[in-house]
CSV table of C-alpha atoms in Angstrom, one decimal:
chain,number,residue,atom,x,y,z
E,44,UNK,CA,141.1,115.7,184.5
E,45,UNK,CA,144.0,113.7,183.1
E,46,UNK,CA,142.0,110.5,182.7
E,47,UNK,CA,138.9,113.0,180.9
E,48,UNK,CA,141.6,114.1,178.2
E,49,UNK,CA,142.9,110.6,177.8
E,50,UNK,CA,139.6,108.7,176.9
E,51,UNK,CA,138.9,111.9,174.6
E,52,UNK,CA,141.7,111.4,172.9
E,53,UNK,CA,141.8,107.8,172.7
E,54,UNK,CA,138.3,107.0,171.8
E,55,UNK,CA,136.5,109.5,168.8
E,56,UNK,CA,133.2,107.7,170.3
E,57,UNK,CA,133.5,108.6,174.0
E,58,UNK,CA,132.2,112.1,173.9
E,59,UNK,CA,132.5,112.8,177.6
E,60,UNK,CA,134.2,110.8,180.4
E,61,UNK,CA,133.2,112.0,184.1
E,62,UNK,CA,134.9,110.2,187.0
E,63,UNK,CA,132.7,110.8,189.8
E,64,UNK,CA,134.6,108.5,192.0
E,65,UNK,CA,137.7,106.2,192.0
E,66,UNK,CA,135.6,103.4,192.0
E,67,UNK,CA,132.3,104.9,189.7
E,68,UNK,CA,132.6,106.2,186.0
E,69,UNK,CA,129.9,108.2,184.0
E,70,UNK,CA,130.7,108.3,179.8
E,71,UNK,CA,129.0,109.2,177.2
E,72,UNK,CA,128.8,107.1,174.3
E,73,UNK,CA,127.8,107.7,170.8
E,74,UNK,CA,126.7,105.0,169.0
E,75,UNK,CA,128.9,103.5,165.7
E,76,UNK,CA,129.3,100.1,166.4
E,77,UNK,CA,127.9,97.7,164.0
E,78,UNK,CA,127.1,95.3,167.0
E,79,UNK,CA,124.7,98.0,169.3
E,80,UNK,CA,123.1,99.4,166.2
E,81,UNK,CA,119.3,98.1,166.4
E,82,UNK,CA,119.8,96.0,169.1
E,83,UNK,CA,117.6,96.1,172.8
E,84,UNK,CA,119.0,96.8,176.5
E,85,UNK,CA,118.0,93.2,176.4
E,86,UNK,CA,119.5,91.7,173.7
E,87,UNK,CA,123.0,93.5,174.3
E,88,UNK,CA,123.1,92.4,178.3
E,89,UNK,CA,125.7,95.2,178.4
E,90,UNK,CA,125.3,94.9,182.5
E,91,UNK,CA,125.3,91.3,182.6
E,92,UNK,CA,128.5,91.5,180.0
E,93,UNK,CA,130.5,94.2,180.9
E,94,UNK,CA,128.5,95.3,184.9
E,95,UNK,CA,127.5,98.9,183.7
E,96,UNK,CA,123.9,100.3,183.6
E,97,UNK,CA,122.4,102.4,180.8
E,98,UNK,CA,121.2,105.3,182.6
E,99,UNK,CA,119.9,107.3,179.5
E,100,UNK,CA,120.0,108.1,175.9
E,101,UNK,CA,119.9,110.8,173.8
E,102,UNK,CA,118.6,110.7,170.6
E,103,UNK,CA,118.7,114.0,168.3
E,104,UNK,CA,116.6,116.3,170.5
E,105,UNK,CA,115.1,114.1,172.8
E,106,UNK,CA,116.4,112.5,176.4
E,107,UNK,CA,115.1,108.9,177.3
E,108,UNK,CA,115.9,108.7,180.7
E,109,UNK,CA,115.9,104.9,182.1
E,110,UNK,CA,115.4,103.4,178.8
E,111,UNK,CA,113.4,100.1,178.7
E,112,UNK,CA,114.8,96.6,178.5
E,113,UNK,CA,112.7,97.0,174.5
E,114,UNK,CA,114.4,100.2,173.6
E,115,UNK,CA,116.6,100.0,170.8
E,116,UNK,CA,119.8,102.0,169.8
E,117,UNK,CA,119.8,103.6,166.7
E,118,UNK,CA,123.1,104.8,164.9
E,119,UNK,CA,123.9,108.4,166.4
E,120,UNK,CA,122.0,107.7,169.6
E,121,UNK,CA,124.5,108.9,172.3
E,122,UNK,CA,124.3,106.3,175.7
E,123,UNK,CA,125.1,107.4,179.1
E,124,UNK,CA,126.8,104.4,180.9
E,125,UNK,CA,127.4,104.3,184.4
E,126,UNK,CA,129.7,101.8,186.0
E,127,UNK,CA,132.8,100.9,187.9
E,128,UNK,CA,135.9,102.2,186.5
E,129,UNK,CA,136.8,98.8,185.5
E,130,UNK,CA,133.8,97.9,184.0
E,131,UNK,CA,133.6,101.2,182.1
E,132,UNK,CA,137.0,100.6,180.4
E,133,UNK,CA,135.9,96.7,180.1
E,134,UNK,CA,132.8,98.0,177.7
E,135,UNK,CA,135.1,100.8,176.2
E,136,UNK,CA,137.8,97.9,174.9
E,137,UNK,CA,135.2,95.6,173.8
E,138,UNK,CA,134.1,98.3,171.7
E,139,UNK,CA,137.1,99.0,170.1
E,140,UNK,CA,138.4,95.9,168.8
């Protein structure tokens, strides 16, 4: 619970952090950066880059679950990344500098 209030309050993107494990993280992102907007799965490599999968993605009223390599994030789009605990905070820092 301690960790969930910490990445709320350090993060105004992360919109829900769920630690399922010690080792396995589930967040919710909410897309602002400049460098995801309009980009692929593909292009951004984000499990190649950072080792966390984008499970799904929520876009206004609609739920893409297992996007496509092709799918493009959109400003607003909220991701859900799955990960190892590590990784997750690896992607989180990345996004913050």
């Amino acid at each position: 619970m301690g960790v969930r209030t910490a990445n709320r309050i350090t993060s105004a993107n992360i919109l829900d952090y769920i630690e399922n494990s010690p080792e396995i993280d589930l967040l919710e992102y909410k897309i602002i950066h400049k460098d995801l907007t309009g980009k692929t799965l593909l292009e951004l490599a984000l499990r190649k880059r950072f080792g966390v999968s984008v499970i799904a993605t929520r876009r206004g009223e609609d739920l893409i679950v297992s996007p496509s390599a092709q799918e493009k994030f959109l400003e607003g789009d909220v991701i859900f990344i799955i990960g190892r605990t590590e990784n997750s905070f690896a992607f989180k820092e990345a996004l913050e500098k």
